[in-house]
Short mmCIF file of C-alpha atoms and ligand atoms in Angstrom, two decimals:
data_model
loop_
_atom_site.label_atom_id
_atom_site.label_comp_id
_atom_site.label_asym_id
_atom_site.label_seq_id
_atom_site.Cartn_x
_atom_site.Cartn_y
_atom_site.Cartn_z
CA MET A 1 0.31 0.50 -0.07
CA TRP A 2 2.96 2.05 1.19
CA ARG A 3 4.88 1.70 -1.88
CA LYS A 4 1.28 2.80 -4.28
CA SER A 5 1.32 5.45 -2.10
CA LEU A 6 5.15 6.54 -2.61
CA SER A 7 5.49 5.83 -5.84
CA THR A 8 2.48 7.93 -6.86
CA ALA A 9 3.70 10.98 -5.07
CA LEU A 10 6.35 10.87 -6.87
CA LEU A 11 4.62 10.42 -10.43
CA ALA A 12 3.16 13.63 -9.19
CA LEU A 13 6.56 14.87 -8.22
CA LEU A 14 7.52 14.65 -11.84
CA ALA A 15 4.88 16.22 -13.46
CA CYS A 16 5.04 19.01 -11.93
CA PRO A 17 8.17 21.33 -13.21
CA VAL A 18 10.41 22.02 -9.79
CA TRP A 19 12.76 24.78 -8.65
CA ALA A 20 13.97 26.11 -5.93
CA ALA A 21 12.13 30.25 -6.49
CA ALA A 22 9.84 32.04 -9.02
CA PRO A 23 11.32 31.28 -12.77
CA GLU A 24 12.84 33.57 -13.69
CA ARG A 25 13.54 32.84 -17.49
CA ILE A 26 10.37 32.11 -18.98
CA VAL A 27 8.96 31.81 -22.25
CA VAL A 28 5.07 32.17 -23.06
CA MET A 29 3.69 30.52 -26.14
CA THR A 30 0.14 32.59 -26.65
CA ALA A 31 -1.18 36.45 -25.32
CA ASP A 32 -4.03 35.35 -23.20
CA VAL A 33 -1.37 34.39 -21.27
CA ALA A 34 0.86 36.37 -21.64
CA ASP A 35 -1.44 39.17 -20.12
CA VAL A 36 -1.71 37.25 -16.84
CA VAL A 37 1.64 37.20 -16.69
CA VAL A 38 2.94 40.68 -16.81
CA ALA A 39 0.03 41.69 -14.78
CA LEU A 40 1.25 39.18 -11.56
CA GLY A 41 4.11 41.34 -11.85
CA ALA A 42 6.16 39.10 -14.15
CA ALA A 43 7.12 41.08 -16.92
CA PRO A 44 10.81 41.17 -16.82
CA THR A 45 11.46 37.10 -16.21
CA VAL A 46 9.73 37.14 -20.09
CA ILE A 47 12.48 35.99 -22.11
CA GLY A 48 10.44 34.62 -24.54
CA ARG A 49 7.21 35.27 -26.15
CA ASP A 50 4.95 34.88 -29.75
CA ARG A 51 3.72 37.20 -32.17
CA SER A 52 0.98 38.01 -30.83
CA SER A 53 1.97 38.69 -27.23
CA GLN A 54 1.95 42.11 -27.99
CA HIS A 55 1.69 43.62 -24.45
CA PRO A 56 4.10 46.54 -23.95
CA ALA A 57 6.13 45.17 -20.53
CA LEU A 58 6.82 42.26 -23.10
CA ALA A 59 8.18 43.79 -25.71
CA SER A 60 11.74 43.30 -24.85
CA ALA A 61 11.59 39.66 -25.05
CA ALA A 62 13.12 37.46 -27.90
CA VAL A 63 9.90 36.37 -30.22
CA ILE A 64 9.54 32.57 -30.34
CA GLY A 65 7.03 32.44 -33.57
CA PHE A 66 3.66 32.73 -34.00
CA ASN A 67 1.32 31.37 -31.35
CA ARG A 68 -0.47 29.23 -33.84
CA SER A 69 2.30 27.85 -35.62
CA LEU A 70 5.26 26.98 -33.25
CA SER A 71 8.19 25.25 -33.13
CA VAL A 72 10.48 24.16 -30.11
CA GLU A 73 13.62 25.48 -31.73
CA PRO A 74 13.51 29.28 -31.24
CA ILE A 75 12.51 27.96 -27.55
CA THR A 76 14.92 25.78 -26.73
CA ARG A 77 17.59 28.54 -27.93
CA LEU A 78 16.11 30.57 -24.81
CA LYS A 79 16.76 28.60 -22.25
CA PRO A 80 13.76 28.77 -20.10
CA GLN A 81 13.06 27.51 -17.17
CA LEU A 82 8.92 27.83 -17.54
CA VAL A 83 7.59 27.22 -21.11
CA LEU A 84 4.03 29.02 -20.22
CA GLY A 85 0.81 28.64 -22.82
CA SER A 86 -3.13 27.83 -23.54
CA SER A 87 -4.84 25.73 -26.13
CA LEU A 88 -3.94 28.69 -27.82
CA ALA A 89 -0.71 27.44 -29.02
CA GLN A 90 -0.27 25.23 -31.09
CA PRO A 91 0.37 22.93 -32.99
CA ALA A 92 -0.60 20.63 -30.15
CA THR A 93 2.52 18.07 -30.45
CA ILE A 94 4.73 20.99 -29.25
CA TRP A 95 3.40 20.21 -25.76
CA PRO A 96 5.02 16.97 -25.70
CA GLN A 97 7.97 17.88 -27.71
CA LEU A 98 8.43 20.04 -25.27
CA GLN A 99 8.64 17.33 -22.33
CA LYS A 100 10.36 14.69 -24.43
CA LEU A 101 13.34 17.69 -24.37
CA GLY A 102 13.21 18.20 -20.59
CA ILE A 103 12.20 22.04 -21.28
CA PRO A 104 8.91 22.42 -18.31
CA ALA A 105 6.33 23.66 -20.04
CA GLN A 106 2.72 23.80 -18.34
CA GLN A 107 -0.74 24.43 -20.66
CA VAL A 108 -2.72 26.29 -17.95
CA SER A 109 -6.19 26.23 -19.93
CA GLN A 110 -7.69 23.47 -22.31
CA HIS A 111 -10.05 25.22 -23.40
CA GLU A 112 -10.67 27.90 -26.00
CA ASP A 113 -14.47 28.87 -24.94
CA GLY A 114 -12.45 30.33 -22.26
CA ARG A 115 -14.36 28.35 -19.50
CA ASP A 116 -11.00 27.50 -17.43
CA PHE A 117 -9.61 30.50 -17.64
CA ALA A 118 -10.14 31.94 -14.28
CA ASN A 119 -8.05 28.56 -13.37
CA SER A 120 -5.62 28.92 -15.85
CA ILE A 121 -5.02 33.34 -13.52
CA ARG A 122 -4.87 30.92 -10.68
CA GLU A 123 -2.45 28.03 -12.44
CA ILE A 124 -0.66 30.57 -13.45
CA GLY A 125 -0.25 32.04 -9.66
CA ARG A 126 1.00 29.40 -7.82
CA LEU A 127 3.41 28.79 -10.85
CA LEU A 128 4.60 32.13 -9.96
CA GLU A 129 4.17 32.04 -6.71
CA GLN A 130 1.49 35.07 -6.93
CA SER A 131 -1.27 33.21 -5.55
CA ALA A 132 -3.65 35.98 -3.87
CA ARG A 133 -2.43 38.21 -6.56
CA ALA A 134 -4.18 36.09 -8.86
CA GLU A 135 -7.29 35.06 -6.84
CA GLN A 136 -8.14 38.32 -6.23
CA LEU A 137 -7.35 38.63 -10.65
CA ALA A 138 -9.52 35.52 -11.14
CA GLN A 139 -12.16 36.51 -9.31
CA GLN A 140 -12.55 40.53 -10.70
CA TRP A 141 -12.06 38.49 -14.07
CA GLN A 142 -15.45 36.54 -13.07
CA GLN A 143 -17.09 39.16 -11.75
CA GLY A 144 -16.29 40.63 -15.63
CA MET A 145 -17.62 37.89 -17.67
CA THR A 146 -21.21 37.70 -15.41
CA ALA A 147 -23.94 37.28 -18.13
CA LYS A 148 -25.58 40.91 -18.54
CA THR A 149 -29.50 40.88 -18.70
CA ALA A 150 -30.59 39.23 -21.67
CA THR A 151 -30.83 41.50 -24.99
CA GLY A 152 -32.14 39.05 -27.30
CA VAL A 153 -29.70 40.29 -30.14
CA ARG A 154 -29.28 37.59 -32.47
CA TYR A 155 -24.95 37.77 -33.28
CA LEU A 156 -23.41 35.95 -36.11
CA PHE A 157 -19.58 35.85 -35.76
CA THR A 158 -16.72 34.72 -38.99
CA TYR A 159 -14.14 34.60 -38.20
CA ASP A 160 -13.56 34.96 -42.10
CA GLY A 161 -16.65 36.11 -43.91
CA SER A 162 -16.87 32.09 -44.69
CA LEU A 163 -16.06 30.13 -41.10
CA VAL A 164 -18.41 31.25 -38.29
CA ALA A 165 -18.40 31.00 -34.81
CA GLY A 166 -20.67 28.13 -33.08
CA LYS A 167 -21.17 27.01 -29.79
CA ASN A 168 -17.56 26.19 -27.61
CA THR A 169 -15.79 29.47 -29.31
CA ALA A 170 -14.51 32.01 -27.80
CA ALA A 171 -17.14 34.27 -29.61
CA ASP A 172 -20.20 32.86 -28.60
CA THR A 173 -18.67 32.76 -24.39
CA LEU A 174 -18.69 36.41 -25.24
CA ILE A 175 -22.41 37.13 -27.48
CA ARG A 176 -23.26 34.94 -23.86
CA ALA A 177 -22.23 37.56 -20.82
CA ALA A 178 -23.37 40.41 -23.04
CA GLY A 179 -26.78 38.55 -23.43
CA GLY A 180 -27.36 38.33 -27.53
CA ILE A 181 -27.87 34.80 -28.56
CA ASN A 182 -25.23 33.44 -30.65
CA ILE A 183 -27.48 32.36 -33.56
CA ALA A 184 -25.28 29.81 -34.71
CA GLU A 185 -25.94 26.50 -32.99
CA HIS A 186 -23.29 23.82 -34.67
CA ASP A 187 -19.71 23.34 -32.37
CA GLY A 188 -16.78 25.38 -32.97
CA PHE A 189 -16.26 26.73 -36.41
CA LYS A 190 -17.52 26.38 -40.37
CA PRO A 191 -19.16 27.68 -42.78
CA LEU A 192 -22.95 28.54 -43.30
CA SER A 193 -24.60 27.94 -46.85
CA ARG A 194 -26.28 31.33 -48.26
CA GLU A 195 -29.69 29.96 -47.61
CA ALA A 196 -28.18 29.46 -43.08
CA TRP A 197 -26.88 33.55 -43.42
CA ARG A 198 -30.09 34.77 -44.53
CA ARG A 199 -32.15 32.07 -42.54
CA LEU A 200 -30.61 32.49 -39.20
CA LYS A 201 -31.57 36.51 -39.23
CA PRO A 202 -28.53 37.69 -37.62
CA GLU A 203 -28.50 41.93 -36.45
CA VAL A 204 -24.88 42.12 -35.57
CA ILE A 205 -21.65 40.76 -38.00
CA VAL A 206 -18.69 41.13 -36.65
CA VAL A 207 -15.78 40.19 -38.17
CA ALA A 208 -12.11 39.56 -38.19
CA ASP A 209 -10.03 42.94 -39.57
CA HIS A 210 -6.85 41.42 -39.95
CA ASN A 211 -9.38 39.37 -42.45
CA ARG A 212 -9.81 41.75 -44.72
CA ALA A 213 -8.29 40.81 -47.95
CA ILE A 214 -10.08 38.07 -47.51
CA THR A 215 -13.22 39.52 -47.02
CA GLY A 216 -13.31 42.68 -48.97
CA GLY A 217 -14.26 44.31 -45.57
CA ARG A 218 -17.36 46.12 -44.45
CA ALA A 219 -18.24 46.86 -47.87
CA GLY A 220 -17.67 43.73 -49.21
CA LEU A 221 -19.36 42.04 -46.43
CA LEU A 222 -22.09 44.27 -47.29
CA ALA A 223 -22.52 43.61 -50.94
CA ARG A 224 -23.26 39.78 -50.74
CA PRO A 225 -26.91 39.19 -51.00
CA GLU A 226 -27.43 36.56 -47.72
CA ILE A 227 -25.77 39.86 -45.84
CA ALA A 228 -27.90 42.68 -47.62
CA LEU A 229 -31.08 40.95 -46.34
CA THR A 230 -30.28 40.31 -43.11
CA PRO A 231 -30.98 42.51 -40.34
CA ALA A 232 -27.59 43.20 -39.95
CA GLY A 233 -26.58 43.91 -43.66
CA GLN A 234 -29.81 46.18 -43.85
CA LYS A 235 -28.90 48.29 -40.96
CA GLY A 236 -25.45 48.35 -41.34
CA ARG A 237 -24.76 46.56 -38.33
CA VAL A 238 -21.71 44.86 -39.46
CA TYR A 239 -18.31 44.90 -37.72
CA GLU A 240 -14.49 44.30 -38.78
CA LEU A 241 -13.17 43.97 -35.20
CA PRO A 242 -9.37 42.55 -33.89
CA ALA A 243 -9.11 38.55 -33.35
CA GLY A 244 -7.73 39.51 -30.10
CA GLU A 245 -10.67 40.57 -29.31
CA MET A 246 -13.58 38.98 -30.12
CA PHE A 247 -12.00 35.52 -30.85
CA ARG A 248 -10.02 35.31 -27.52
CA ILE A 249 -10.77 34.96 -24.01
CA ASP A 250 -8.31 37.38 -21.68
CA LEU A 251 -8.07 39.64 -19.19
CA ASP A 252 -9.39 42.34 -21.20
CA SER A 253 -12.52 39.92 -22.06
CA PRO A 254 -15.20 42.06 -19.53
CA LYS A 255 -13.72 44.99 -22.00
CA ALA A 256 -15.00 43.51 -25.14
CA VAL A 257 -17.70 42.15 -23.78
CA SER A 258 -19.11 46.25 -22.75
CA LYS A 259 -18.37 46.90 -25.93
CA LEU A 260 -20.19 43.68 -27.67
CA GLY A 261 -23.97 45.43 -26.32
CA GLN A 262 -22.86 48.97 -27.56
CA LEU A 263 -22.63 47.84 -30.94
C1 LIG B 1 -11.11 28.67 -36.92
C2 LIG B 1 -9.98 29.63 -36.81
C3 LIG B 1 -9.49 30.23 -35.97
C4 LIG B 1 -9.74 31.38 -34.97
C5 LIG B 1 -10.07 31.72 -33.90
C6 LIG B 1 -8.33 32.15 -35.33
C7 LIG B 1 -8.18 32.90 -33.98
C8 LIG B 1 -7.68 34.29 -33.66
C9 LIG B 1 -6.80 35.03 -32.79
C10 LIG B 1 -7.37 34.96 -31.23
C11 LIG B 1 -6.68 36.04 -33.28
C12 LIG B 1 -4.75 36.71 -32.65
C13 LIG B 1 -4.36 36.54 -31.95
C14 LIG B 1 -4.59 35.11 -31.37
O1 LIG B 1 -4.00 35.44 -29.94
O2 LIG B 1 -4.06 34.41 -31.34
C15 LIG B 1 -6.00 35.40 -35.11
C16 LIG B 1 -4.30 36.26 -35.28
C17 LIG B 1 -3.99 35.61 -36.56
N1 LIG B 1 -4.32 34.80 -37.00
FE1 LIG B 1 -5.89 33.39 -36.76
N2 LIG B 1 -7.86 31.39 -36.62
C18 LIG B 1 -7.73 31.17 -36.95
C19 LIG B 1 -7.47 30.48 -37.87
C20 LIG B 1 -6.31 30.86 -38.87
C21 LIG B 1 -6.06 30.59 -39.95
C22 LIG B 1 -6.26 29.51 -40.69
C23 LIG B 1 -4.80 30.56 -40.64
C24 LIG B 1 -3.94 31.41 -41.41
C25 LIG B 1 -3.96 29.66 -42.44
C26 LIG B 1 -4.68 32.40 -39.30
C27 LIG B 1 -4.10 33.29 -39.30
C28 LIG B 1 -3.87 34.41 -38.99
C29 LIG B 1 -2.67 36.00 -38.87
C30 LIG B 1 -1.59 35.65 -39.81
C31 LIG B 1 -3.28 36.44 -37.82
C32 LIG B 1 -2.48 37.70 -36.88
C33 LIG B 1 -3.72 38.96 -37.71
C34 LIG B 1 -2.74 39.85 -37.34
O3 LIG B 1 -1.56 39.93 -37.17
O4 LIG B 1 -3.46 40.74 -36.14
N3 LIG B 1 -5.78 32.24 -38.95
N4 LIG B 1 -6.66 34.63 -34.81
#
């Protein structure tokens, strides 16, 4: 019996990164996590970041690539004591690859829709020995994400004018927190038929602004018959907004929720 509990304890120890004090050489692979690290006062320890981690406090950290197409070499070159990231770190094989090389790497969240974001703040706090500060930040964030009174506004979020955000996406979380209705009921992202765009009658359409070359921008979208015929099209309520704001859950999501309510 004691043998079993001893080996369980040893396994648990091996699974956790171990260092004497808070880590001093951190690489952040995703912007959601980077912003929490900064908010917890650990920006000076960040030696590497992905391209989407644009917080000014991290400007001098080396860029290790883009969070959706990461590779191990630029990370290992920095000899980090700790690598942090969320489910936005892709390809997902980056985690086992880093672990295989003996680099302590911790994925602090599993879900892009942010259902575990508050806990990921707490986990980052634990790893950085800033648990009390993290608890405060997590509670503040949760409060900011409490669902507003239902407005009944019908939202459609499209990443690139084709892929539409359904359930279990960051967009869905933001829409529900704003008291609105995500009219797309499929899981994740998928394209919808022209007939579906019309039938779903969106009142507000949001599109990622960096995809303007594909969408033709607001004017291009409004010119599409399946959009022109919707309430959103008729009232011109089509908005190009940053993907980091509307297609990702992070510390600023409470602000994104308020913005949605004002569109
Ligand atoms: C539905 C799937 C996708 C979602 C939900 C998504 C979401 C996002 C988000 C939230 C950002 C902001 C930065 C970040 O936190 O990552 C972003 C940026 C970006 N994404 Fe995507 N992405 C998707 C697919 C793709 C694909 C397939 C490509 C390329 C083939 C792509 C290319 C980019 C680029 C280049 C940026 C940077 C834009 C900039 O410079 O502002 N994304 N995306």
